[in-house]
Structures are given as structure tokens and as C-alpha cells.
CSV table of C-alpha atoms in Angstrom, one decimal:
chain,number,residue,atom,x,y,z
P,1,MET,CA,44.3,-32.3,-32.8
P,2,ALA,CA,45.0,-35.2,-35.2
P,3,ASN,CA,47.7,-33.3,-37.1
P,4,GLU,CA,50.8,-31.3,-36.0
P,5,SER,CA,52.2,-27.7,-35.8
P,6,THR,CA,50.0,-25.5,-37.9
P,7,THR,CA,47.1,-27.9,-37.8
P,8,ILE,CA,47.4,-28.0,-34.0
P,9,GLU,CA,46.9,-24.2,-34.1
P,10,ILE,CA,43.9,-24.6,-36.2
P,11,GLY,CA,42.5,-27.2,-34.0
P,12,GLU,CA,43.1,-25.1,-30.9
P,13,SER,CA,41.5,-22.0,-32.3
P,14,SER,CA,38.6,-23.8,-33.8
P,15,THR,CA,38.0,-25.6,-30.5
P,16,MET,CA,38.1,-22.3,-28.6
P,17,THR,CA,35.6,-20.8,-31.1
P,18,LYS,CA,33.4,-23.8,-30.7
P,19,ARG,CA,33.6,-23.7,-27.0
P,20,THR,CA,32.8,-20.0,-26.9
P,21,SER,CA,29.9,-20.4,-29.2
P,22,HIS,CA,28.8,-23.4,-27.2
P,23,VAL,CA,28.9,-21.4,-24.0
P,24,VAL,CA,26.9,-18.6,-25.6
P,25,VAL,CA,24.3,-21.0,-26.9
P,26,ASP,CA,24.2,-22.6,-23.5
P,27,GLU,CA,23.7,-19.3,-21.7
P,28,LYS,CA,21.0,-18.4,-24.2
P,29,LYS,CA,19.3,-21.7,-23.5
P,30,LYS,CA,19.7,-21.2,-19.8
P,31,GLY,CA,18.2,-17.7,-20.1
P,32,PHE,CA,15.4,-19.0,-22.2
P,33,VAL,CA,14.6,-21.7,-19.7
P,34,ALA,CA,14.8,-19.2,-16.8
P,35,ALA,CA,12.5,-16.8,-18.6
P,36,THR,CA,10.0,-19.6,-19.3
P,37,ALA,CA,10.1,-20.8,-15.7
P,38,GLY,CA,9.8,-17.2,-14.4
P,39,GLY,CA,7.1,-16.5,-16.9
P,40,GLY,CA,5.2,-19.5,-15.8
P,41,TYR,CA,5.2,-18.7,-12.1
P,42,LYS,CA,4.6,-15.0,-12.8
P,43,ARG,CA,1.7,-16.0,-15.1
P,44,GLY,CA,0.3,-18.0,-12.1
P,45,LEU,CA,0.6,-15.0,-9.9
P,46,ALA,CA,-1.1,-12.8,-12.6
P,47,ILE,CA,-4.0,-15.2,-12.8
P,48,PHE,CA,-4.3,-15.2,-9.0
P,49,ASP,CA,-4.2,-11.4,-9.1
P,50,PHE,CA,-7.1,-11.4,-11.6
P,51,LEU,CA,-9.2,-13.7,-9.5
P,52,LEU,CA,-8.5,-11.6,-6.4
P,53,ARG,CA,-9.6,-8.5,-8.2
P,54,LEU,CA,-12.9,-10.2,-9.2
P,55,ALA,CA,-13.4,-11.2,-5.5
P,56,ALA,CA,-12.6,-7.6,-4.4
P,57,ILE,CA,-15.1,-6.2,-6.9
P,58,VAL,CA,-17.9,-8.5,-5.4
P,59,THR,CA,-16.8,-7.5,-1.9
P,60,THR,CA,-16.8,-3.7,-2.5
P,61,ILE,CA,-20.0,-3.7,-4.4
P,62,THR,CA,-21.6,-5.7,-1.6
P,63,ALA,CA,-20.2,-3.3,1.0
P,64,SER,CA,-21.3,-0.2,-0.8
P,65,SER,CA,-24.8,-1.5,-1.6
P,66,VAL,CA,-25.4,-2.9,1.9
P,67,MET,CA,-24.5,0.5,3.4
P,68,TYR,CA,-26.6,2.3,0.8
P,69,THR,CA,-29.7,0.3,1.5
P,70,ALA,CA,-29.2,0.2,5.3
P,71,GLU,CA,-32.3,1.9,6.7
P,72,GLU,CA,-34.6,1.4,9.6
P,73,THR,CA,-37.9,3.0,10.5
P,74,LEU,CA,-39.1,2.5,14.0
P,75,PRO,CA,-42.7,1.1,14.4
P,76,PHE,CA,-43.8,4.1,16.5
P,77,PHE,CA,-44.1,7.7,15.6
P,78,THR,CA,-45.4,11.0,17.0
P,79,GLN,CA,-47.6,13.5,15.1
P,80,PHE,CA,-44.6,15.4,13.8
P,81,LEU,CA,-41.8,13.0,13.8
P,82,GLN,CA,-41.1,9.5,12.4
P,83,PHE,CA,-38.0,7.8,13.8
P,84,GLN,CA,-35.9,6.7,11.0
P,85,ALA,CA,-32.2,6.0,10.4
P,86,GLY,CA,-30.5,5.8,7.1
P,87,TYR,CA,-27.0,6.0,5.7
P,88,ASP,CA,-27.6,9.6,4.7
P,89,ASP,CA,-28.1,10.7,8.3
P,90,PHE,CA,-24.3,10.3,8.8
P,91,ALA,CA,-21.7,12.2,6.7
P,92,THR,CA,-19.2,9.4,7.3
P,93,PHE,CA,-21.5,6.7,5.9
P,94,GLN,CA,-22.1,8.9,2.8
P,95,PHE,CA,-18.4,9.1,2.4
P,96,PHE,CA,-18.2,5.3,2.8
P,97,VAL,CA,-20.8,4.7,0.1
P,98,ILE,CA,-19.2,7.0,-2.4
P,99,SER,CA,-15.6,6.0,-1.9
P,100,ILE,CA,-16.3,2.3,-1.8
P,101,ALA,CA,-18.3,2.6,-5.1
P,102,MET,CA,-15.3,4.5,-6.5
P,103,VAL,CA,-13.0,1.7,-5.4
P,104,ALA,CA,-15.3,-0.9,-7.1
P,105,SER,CA,-15.2,1.2,-10.4
P,106,TYR,CA,-11.4,1.4,-10.1
P,107,LEU,CA,-11.2,-2.4,-9.7
P,108,VAL,CA,-13.3,-2.9,-12.9
P,109,LEU,CA,-11.0,-0.5,-14.8
P,110,SER,CA,-7.9,-2.3,-13.5
P,111,LEU,CA,-9.0,-5.7,-14.9
P,112,PRO,CA,-7.5,-5.0,-18.4
P,113,PHE,CA,-4.1,-4.3,-16.8
P,114,SER,CA,-4.4,-7.6,-14.9
P,115,ILE,CA,-5.3,-9.4,-18.2
P,116,VAL,CA,-2.2,-7.8,-19.9
P,117,SER,CA,-0.1,-9.2,-17.0
P,118,ILE,CA,-1.5,-12.7,-17.7
P,119,ILE,CA,-0.7,-12.4,-21.4
P,120,ARG,CA,2.7,-10.9,-20.9
P,121,PRO,CA,3.8,-12.0,-17.4
P,122,LEU,CA,7.3,-10.5,-17.7
P,123,ALA,CA,6.2,-7.0,-18.7
P,124,ALA,CA,7.0,-4.7,-15.8
P,125,ALA,CA,5.0,-1.6,-16.8
P,126,PRO,CA,1.4,-2.9,-16.2
P,127,ARG,CA,2.6,-4.4,-12.9
P,128,LEU,CA,4.1,-1.1,-11.8
P,129,ILE,CA,0.9,0.8,-12.8
P,130,LEU,CA,-1.2,-1.6,-10.9
P,131,LEU,CA,1.0,-1.5,-7.8
P,132,ILE,CA,1.1,2.3,-7.5
P,133,SER,CA,-2.7,2.7,-8.2
P,134,ASP,CA,-3.5,-0.2,-5.8
P,135,THR,CA,-1.5,1.6,-3.1
P,136,VAL,CA,-3.4,4.8,-3.5
P,137,VAL,CA,-6.8,3.0,-3.6
P,138,VAL,CA,-6.0,0.9,-0.6
P,139,THR,CA,-5.7,4.0,1.5
P,140,LEU,CA,-9.0,5.3,0.2
P,141,THR,CA,-10.7,1.9,1.1
P,142,THR,CA,-9.0,1.8,4.5
P,143,ALA,CA,-10.0,5.4,5.2
P,144,ALA,CA,-13.7,4.7,4.4
P,145,ALA,CA,-13.7,1.5,6.4
P,146,ALA,CA,-12.0,3.0,9.5
P,147,ALA,CA,-14.1,6.2,9.5
P,148,ALA,CA,-17.3,4.1,9.3
P,149,ALA,CA,-16.0,1.8,11.9
P,150,ALA,CA,-15.4,4.7,14.3
P,151,ILE,CA,-19.0,5.9,13.9
P,152,VAL,CA,-20.4,2.3,14.2
P,153,TYR,CA,-18.4,1.9,17.4
P,154,LEU,CA,-20.0,5.2,18.7
P,155,ALA,CA,-23.4,4.1,17.6
P,156,HIS,CA,-23.0,0.8,19.5
P,157,ASN,CA,-21.3,2.2,22.7
P,158,GLY,CA,-21.9,5.9,22.7
P,159,ASN,CA,-19.6,8.2,24.6
P,160,PRO,CA,-20.7,9.2,28.1
P,161,ASN,CA,-18.0,11.9,28.3
P,162,THR,CA,-19.5,13.9,25.5
P,163,ASN,CA,-23.1,12.8,26.1
P,164,TRP,CA,-23.3,11.0,22.8
P,165,LEU,CA,-25.9,8.3,23.4
P,166,PRO,CA,-25.8,4.9,21.6
P,167,ILE,CA,-28.5,4.6,19.0
P,168,CYS,CA,-28.1,0.9,18.3
P,169,GLN,CA,-30.5,0.0,21.1
P,170,GLN,CA,-33.2,1.6,19.0
P,171,PHE,CA,-31.9,1.0,15.5
P,172,GLY,CA,-30.5,-2.6,15.9
P,173,ASP,CA,-31.1,-3.7,12.3
P,174,PHE,CA,-29.6,-0.5,10.9
P,175,CYS,CA,-26.5,-1.0,13.0
P,176,GLN,CA,-26.1,-4.6,12.0
P,177,ALA,CA,-26.3,-3.7,8.3
P,178,VAL,CA,-23.8,-0.9,8.7
P,179,SER,CA,-21.4,-3.2,10.6
P,180,SER,CA,-21.6,-5.8,7.9
P,181,ALA,CA,-20.7,-3.2,5.3
P,182,VAL,CA,-17.7,-2.2,7.4
P,183,VAL,CA,-16.6,-5.8,7.7
P,184,ALA,CA,-16.9,-6.3,3.9
P,185,ALA,CA,-14.8,-3.2,3.3
P,186,SER,CA,-12.1,-4.5,5.7
P,187,ILE,CA,-12.0,-7.8,3.8
P,188,ALA,CA,-11.5,-5.7,0.6
P,189,VAL,CA,-8.5,-4.0,2.4
P,190,VAL,CA,-7.0,-7.4,3.0
P,191,PHE,CA,-7.5,-8.3,-0.7
P,192,PHE,CA,-5.7,-5.1,-1.7
P,193,ILE,CA,-2.7,-5.9,0.6
P,194,ILE,CA,-2.4,-9.4,-1.1
P,195,LEU,CA,-2.7,-7.7,-4.5
P,196,ILE,CA,0.1,-5.3,-3.7
P,197,VAL,CA,2.3,-8.2,-2.4
P,198,ILE,CA,1.6,-10.1,-5.6
P,199,SER,CA,2.6,-7.1,-7.8
P,200,ALA,CA,5.8,-6.6,-5.7
P,201,ILE,CA,6.9,-10.2,-6.1
P,202,SER,CA,6.2,-10.1,-9.8
P,203,LEU,CA,8.3,-7.0,-10.2
P,204,LYS,CA,11.2,-8.6,-8.4
P,205,ARG,CA,14.1,-9.5,-10.6
P,206,HIS,CA,14.9,-13.2,-10.7
G,1,MET,CA,37.1,-22.8,-48.0
G,2,ALA,CA,38.6,-25.3,-45.6
G,3,ASN,CA,40.9,-26.8,-48.2
G,4,GLU,CA,42.4,-23.6,-49.7
G,5,SER,CA,45.4,-23.1,-47.4
G,6,THR,CA,46.1,-23.8,-43.8
G,7,THR,CA,47.3,-20.2,-43.1
G,8,ILE,CA,44.1,-18.6,-44.3
G,9,GLU,CA,42.2,-21.0,-42.1
G,10,ILE,CA,44.3,-20.0,-39.1
G,11,GLY,CA,43.7,-16.3,-40.0
G,12,GLU,CA,40.0,-16.7,-40.4
G,13,SER,CA,39.4,-18.7,-37.3
G,14,SER,CA,41.7,-16.5,-35.2
G,15,THR,CA,39.8,-13.4,-36.4
G,16,MET,CA,36.6,-15.1,-35.6
G,17,THR,CA,37.8,-16.0,-32.1
G,18,LYS,CA,39.0,-12.5,-31.6
G,19,ARG,CA,35.8,-11.0,-32.8
G,20,THR,CA,33.8,-13.3,-30.5
G,21,SER,CA,35.9,-12.6,-27.5
G,22,HIS,CA,35.8,-8.9,-28.3
G,23,VAL,CA,32.0,-9.0,-28.4
G,24,VAL,CA,31.9,-10.9,-25.2
G,25,VAL,CA,34.1,-8.3,-23.5
G,26,ASP,CA,32.0,-5.5,-25.0
G,27,GLU,CA,28.8,-7.0,-23.7
G,28,LYS,CA,30.4,-7.5,-20.3
G,29,LYS,CA,31.5,-3.9,-20.3
G,30,LYS,CA,28.0,-2.8,-21.3
G,31,GLY,CA,26.5,-4.9,-18.6
G,32,PHE,CA,28.9,-3.4,-16.1
G,33,VAL,CA,28.1,0.1,-17.2
G,34,ALA,CA,24.3,-0.7,-17.1
G,35,ALA,CA,24.7,-2.2,-13.6
G,36,THR,CA,26.6,0.9,-12.4
G,37,ALA,CA,24.1,3.3,-13.8
G,38,GLY,CA,21.2,1.3,-12.4
G,39,GLY,CA,23.0,1.1,-9.1
G,40,GLY,CA,23.6,4.8,-9.0
G,41,TYR,CA,20.0,5.8,-9.7
G,42,LYS,CA,18.8,3.1,-7.3
G,43,ARG,CA,21.2,4.3,-4.7
G,44,GLY,CA,19.7,7.8,-5.1
G,45,LEU,CA,16.2,6.3,-4.6
G,46,ALA,CA,17.4,4.5,-1.5
G,47,ILE,CA,18.9,7.7,0.0
G,48,PHE,CA,15.6,9.5,-0.7
G,49,ASP,CA,13.8,6.5,0.9
G,50,PHE,CA,16.0,6.9,4.0
G,51,LEU,CA,15.3,10.7,4.3
G,52,LEU,CA,11.6,10.1,3.8
G,53,ARG,CA,11.6,7.6,6.6
G,54,LEU,CA,13.3,10.1,8.9
G,55,ALA,CA,10.6,12.7,8.0
G,56,ALA,CA,7.9,10.1,8.6
G,57,ILE,CA,9.4,9.3,12.0
G,58,VAL,CA,9.2,13.0,13.0
G,59,THR,CA,5.7,13.3,11.6
G,60,THR,CA,4.3,10.3,13.4
G,61,ILE,CA,6.0,11.1,16.7
G,62,THR,CA,4.5,14.6,16.5
G,63,ALA,CA,1.1,13.3,15.6
G,64,SER,CA,1.1,10.8,18.5
G,65,SER,CA,2.4,13.2,21.1
G,66,VAL,CA,0.2,16.1,20.1
G,67,MET,CA,-2.8,13.8,20.4
G,68,TYR,CA,-1.5,12.4,23.7
G,69,THR,CA,-1.1,15.8,25.3
G,70,ALA,CA,-4.3,17.3,23.9
G,71,GLU,CA,-6.3,18.2,26.9
G,72,GLU,CA,-8.5,21.1,27.9
G,73,THR,CA,-10.1,22.0,31.2
G,74,LEU,CA,-12.9,24.6,31.1
G,75,PRO,CA,-12.4,27.5,33.5
G,76,PHE,CA,-15.8,26.9,35.3
G,77,PHE,CA,-16.8,23.9,37.4
G,78,THR,CA,-19.6,22.8,39.6
G,79,GLN,CA,-19.3,21.3,43.1
G,80,PHE,CA,-19.1,17.7,41.7
G,81,LEU,CA,-18.0,18.1,38.2
G,82,GLN,CA,-15.1,19.7,36.4
G,83,PHE,CA,-15.4,20.0,32.6
G,84,GLN,CA,-12.4,18.5,31.1
G,85,ALA,CA,-11.7,16.8,27.7
G,86,GLY,CA,-8.7,14.6,27.0
G,87,TYR,CA,-7.7,12.1,24.4
G,88,ASP,CA,-8.6,9.2,26.8
G,89,ASP,CA,-12.2,10.3,26.7
G,90,PHE,CA,-12.5,8.9,23.2
G,91,ALA,CA,-11.8,5.3,22.4
G,92,THR,CA,-10.9,6.3,18.8
G,93,PHE,CA,-8.2,8.8,20.0
G,94,GLN,CA,-6.7,6.2,22.3
G,95,PHE,CA,-6.5,3.9,19.3
G,96,PHE,CA,-4.9,6.7,17.3
G,97,VAL,CA,-2.2,7.4,20.0
G,98,ILE,CA,-1.3,3.7,20.3
G,99,SER,CA,-1.3,2.8,16.6
G,100,ILE,CA,0.6,5.9,15.5
G,101,ALA,CA,3.2,5.3,18.2
G,102,MET,CA,3.5,1.7,16.9
G,103,VAL,CA,4.0,3.1,13.3
G,104,ALA,CA,6.8,5.4,14.6
G,105,SER,CA,8.5,2.4,16.2
G,106,TYR,CA,8.1,0.4,13.0
G,107,LEU,CA,9.7,3.2,11.1
G,108,VAL,CA,12.7,3.3,13.4
G,109,LEU,CA,13.1,-0.5,13.1
G,110,SER,CA,12.9,-0.2,9.2
G,111,LEU,CA,15.8,2.2,9.1
G,112,PRO,CA,18.5,-0.6,9.0
G,113,PHE,CA,16.8,-2.2,6.0
G,114,SER,CA,16.8,1.2,4.3
G,115,ILE,CA,20.5,1.5,5.0
G,116,VAL,CA,21.2,-1.9,3.5
G,117,SER,CA,19.4,-0.7,0.4
G,118,ILE,CA,21.7,2.3,0.2
G,119,ILE,CA,24.8,0.1,0.6
G,120,ARG,CA,23.6,-2.6,-1.8
G,121,PRO,CA,21.2,-0.8,-4.1
G,122,LEU,CA,20.6,-3.8,-6.4
G,123,ALA,CA,19.6,-6.2,-3.6
G,124,ALA,CA,16.0,-7.1,-4.0
G,125,ALA,CA,15.3,-8.8,-0.7
G,126,PRO,CA,15.4,-5.7,1.7
G,127,ARG,CA,13.3,-3.8,-0.9
G,128,LEU,CA,10.7,-6.5,-1.0
G,129,ILE,CA,10.6,-6.7,2.9
G,130,LEU,CA,10.2,-2.9,3.1
G,131,LEU,CA,7.5,-2.8,0.5
G,132,ILE,CA,5.4,-5.5,2.1
G,133,SER,CA,5.7,-4.2,5.6
G,134,ASP,CA,5.1,-0.6,4.5
G,135,THR,CA,1.9,-1.7,2.8
G,136,VAL,CA,0.7,-3.3,6.0
G,137,VAL,CA,1.7,-0.3,8.1
G,138,VAL,CA,0.2,2.2,5.7
G,139,THR,CA,-3.3,0.7,6.3
G,140,LEU,CA,-2.8,0.9,10.1
G,141,THR,CA,-1.8,4.6,9.8
G,142,THR,CA,-4.7,5.4,7.4
G,143,ALA,CA,-7.1,3.6,9.7
G,144,ALA,CA,-6.0,5.5,12.7
G,145,ALA,CA,-6.1,8.9,10.9
G,146,ALA,CA,-9.5,8.2,9.2
G,147,ALA,CA,-11.1,7.0,12.4
G,148,ALA,CA,-9.9,10.0,14.4
G,149,ALA,CA,-10.9,12.3,11.5
G,150,ALA,CA,-14.5,10.9,11.7
G,151,ILE,CA,-14.7,11.7,15.4
G,152,VAL,CA,-13.1,15.1,14.9
G,153,TYR,CA,-15.7,15.9,12.3
G,154,LEU,CA,-18.4,14.8,14.7
G,155,ALA,CA,-16.9,16.9,17.5
G,156,HIS,CA,-16.9,19.9,15.2
G,157,ASN,CA,-20.3,19.5,13.5
G,158,GLY,CA,-22.3,17.1,15.7
G,159,ASN,CA,-25.1,15.0,14.2
G,160,PRO,CA,-28.6,16.4,14.7
G,161,ASN,CA,-30.2,13.2,13.5
G,162,THR,CA,-28.7,11.2,16.4
G,163,ASN,CA,-28.7,14.1,18.9
G,164,TRP,CA,-24.9,14.1,19.1
G,165,LEU,CA,-24.0,17.7,20.0
G,166,PRO,CA,-20.8,19.3,18.8
G,167,ILE,CA,-18.3,19.7,21.6
G,168,CYS,CA,-15.8,22.0,19.9
G,169,GLN,CA,-17.8,25.1,20.8
G,170,GLN,CA,-16.8,24.4,24.4
G,171,PHE,CA,-13.4,22.6,23.9
G,172,GLY,CA,-12.0,24.7,21.0
G,173,ASP,CA,-8.3,24.2,21.9
G,174,PHE,CA,-8.7,20.5,22.4
G,175,CYS,CA,-10.4,20.2,19.0
G,176,GLN,CA,-7.6,22.2,17.4
G,177,ALA,CA,-4.9,20.0,18.8
G,178,VAL,CA,-6.7,16.8,17.8
G,179,SER,CA,-7.2,18.1,14.3
G,180,SER,CA,-3.5,18.9,14.0
G,181,ALA,CA,-2.7,15.4,15.0
G,182,VAL,CA,-5.0,14.0,12.3
G,183,VAL,CA,-3.4,16.3,9.7
G,184,ALA,CA,0.1,15.1,10.7
G,185,ALA,CA,-1.0,11.4,10.5
G,186,SER,CA,-2.4,12.1,7.0
G,187,ILE,CA,0.9,13.6,5.9
G,188,ALA,CA,2.6,10.4,7.2
G,189,VAL,CA,0.2,8.4,5.0
G,190,VAL,CA,1.4,10.4,1.9
G,191,PHE,CA,5.0,9.7,2.9
G,192,PHE,CA,4.2,6.0,3.1
G,193,ILE,CA,2.6,6.1,-0.4
G,194,ILE,CA,5.8,7.7,-1.8
G,195,LEU,CA,7.9,5.1,0.1
G,196,ILE,CA,6.0,2.3,-1.5
G,197,VAL,CA,6.3,3.8,-5.0
G,198,ILE,CA,10.1,4.2,-4.4
G,199,SER,CA,10.4,0.5,-3.4
G,200,ALA,CA,8.3,-0.6,-6.4
G,201,ILE,CA,10.4,1.4,-8.9
G,202,SER,CA,13.6,0.0,-7.2
G,203,LEU,CA,12.3,-3.6,-7.5
G,204,LYS,CA,11.6,-3.1,-11.3
G,205,ARG,CA,14.0,-5.0,-13.6
G,206,HIS,CA,15.9,-2.6,-15.8
């Protein structure tokens, strides 16, 4: 700029080059800053995901073991018959114990993927794997919880139309244990929904 | 290099500028091509999503109406009693009809969001809304299907431990209709899982 004619040309072109390179650097810096900020908030989400998984493991193991150990023997019996109720008297409760135990194992196996998400918060692959498998497993959990809930409802209220009598009047403790297991499984379903929402938000482009 | 001659300097700097601008244009073009390709494949996914939603609407309406109209009156009756079975004799089946009808209404309401995804395949917001609401609704669908399945199982097999007798020997047609409704609801659950996977893949950054 200080000189004339040819020098002006030099000045212009060099300024343009500088400006272009400056813009490129600036955009790189912006991208880096955005990535760091996105990474930070996504890392926070990943840590929350990990903690939720731990809570869900505790909840599902509790649900499965409470259902497994639910048993009640009535204090009176005849010569041939002892009145006893256990989870294995109901096909639905057996399904509940098995599927909720499977869900607990799945959650333990999913922890490494969650840890990978904490270490590399911008990686999409582990997030996608977690989201898809969580979606499949949440239906299994819900199915187990809902089926058991339907039977618990029947055990409490019976159905006069089909002459299915309520058994909870006799087996009160058993019914209470089974109901607790269903409640625990329902809490696990809520955890799963939150986990899926977290994965979805993390997958979103910024 | 700077002090050799002014013309060379001009030449060099102008080449550099050209090269820089060329690279910028090239990258812009690349970005455009990538966006178009990503948009195309995401538009395909969005159209598939829309068609799946239509199929799910048909499935859920079928499930709900089959369950609602399931009724059987036995050809014999006493003076005071007519033997009849309907969906409203079972609390679980009432829950099924109401919740699956709600799911069908939700699916109709979700169609506009799906259409927005077709028009703007790269927009993340409608995808995220669909994914989160689909996740909530899939648990409702699964719960209704699983609870009804548990009662259908009981109606077919009974439970000798609790003295709940099977009713399907008498009400065969009723049981068949109810089972079909449960199967339809289960198919809707599978549709929902595919819908969630589609949304997840569409949300993924390329």
C-alpha cells in the first residue's frame, strides 16, 4: 500500500492472500472451539448415560431377584396339600425373571460402549449402537413389566366374568413382593427412555 | 525471494491466491456434493419412515378395532344368565383398546413431522421430536400388547395353581380374535423399532 502501480498490485494480492488465510485459520479456530464445546457437553451427557446405566443395573437386578425370591407358604395345610405360592406358579412371572435378568446382563455389557462415549464424546458409532440396542431392550423390559402387571392386577382384583378369583387375600406378602418387582421394572423402563433420549441428543449434529 | 523482482513476486502471490481460492471453491463444491448425497439418502429414509407410519396406522387401527369388536355369545343360556364374552369383561383388554387407539391417533399426528423430514431431510429438529415421542409411544404399545398377551395366555392355558380355568374351550372365536389383535399390536411394535432406528441413522452426523 505504501508504494505505487506494481507495488499496489503486490499489496492487494498479498492482502487478499492474508485475508483468505486469516479467514481459514479463523474458521478452523471456530470449528475447534465448537468441537471442544460440543465435546464437553456431549461428554457430560455420556457421563450421565453411564450413571443412569449403573442405576438401571441396580434396579433390574433388584426387580429380578425380588420376583425370584417372592414366595409365601400359608400357615395351614391339609394332609395332602400345602398352600404355597411362588413365582414359578405363573408362566408370566417366570418370563419376567428371565427377561429382566437378561436386561441386567445387557446393561452390564453395554457399559464399555458407554465408557467409549465418555472418552470419545464425538464418536457417533458407539452412540448409534447403544441407541438401537437400547430400543430393542426397552421393549423387552416393558413387555415383562406389563405382562407381570396384568397378572398382578388379576391376582389383586380377580375377574368375576371368568370366575378367576383374587388370590392376594390369601397370599398378601407374595402379592406385595411381586408388585414391588413390577414397580422396579417400570422404573427401569423410565431409565431406558431417558437413555435413548440422551443418545438421540448426542447423535444430533450441532 | 522478496527482493528478486517485483514481477516474480506478483506472479507468485497471484498464483498462491488463485490456488487458495481454487481450493476453497473445491472444498465448497465437495461440501455441496456431500450435502446433496446425504440429503438424498436421508430423503429416502424419510420417505420410508412416512410409509412405515402409514403401515403402522393401518396395523394399530386393525388391532384396536378387532379387539373392540371381539365378542362371542354361547348358543345356550339359562333362565337368568346368558354366556357371553366381550373385550369389556377384561380390564386389560379395555386398556389395550384405549391405548392402541391413542397410539393410532399419535401416528396420524406424527405424519406432518414425517412430511417435514421429507421436504427438509437435513433438519435435525423434526427427527429428534419424532425419535423421542416414538420412544415414549413404543413403550405404551408394548405395554398394551404384552399385558393383553399375558391374559390371552391365561385364557388359553389357565393356571391350575390358582384355580384360574381356561375359557378358550368355551369361547374359541373370542380368543382367536383377541389373539389376532395382540399379534397386530406386536407387529406395530416392530414397526416402531424400525422407525426409531431410521430416526437415529438420520440424526447421525455424516
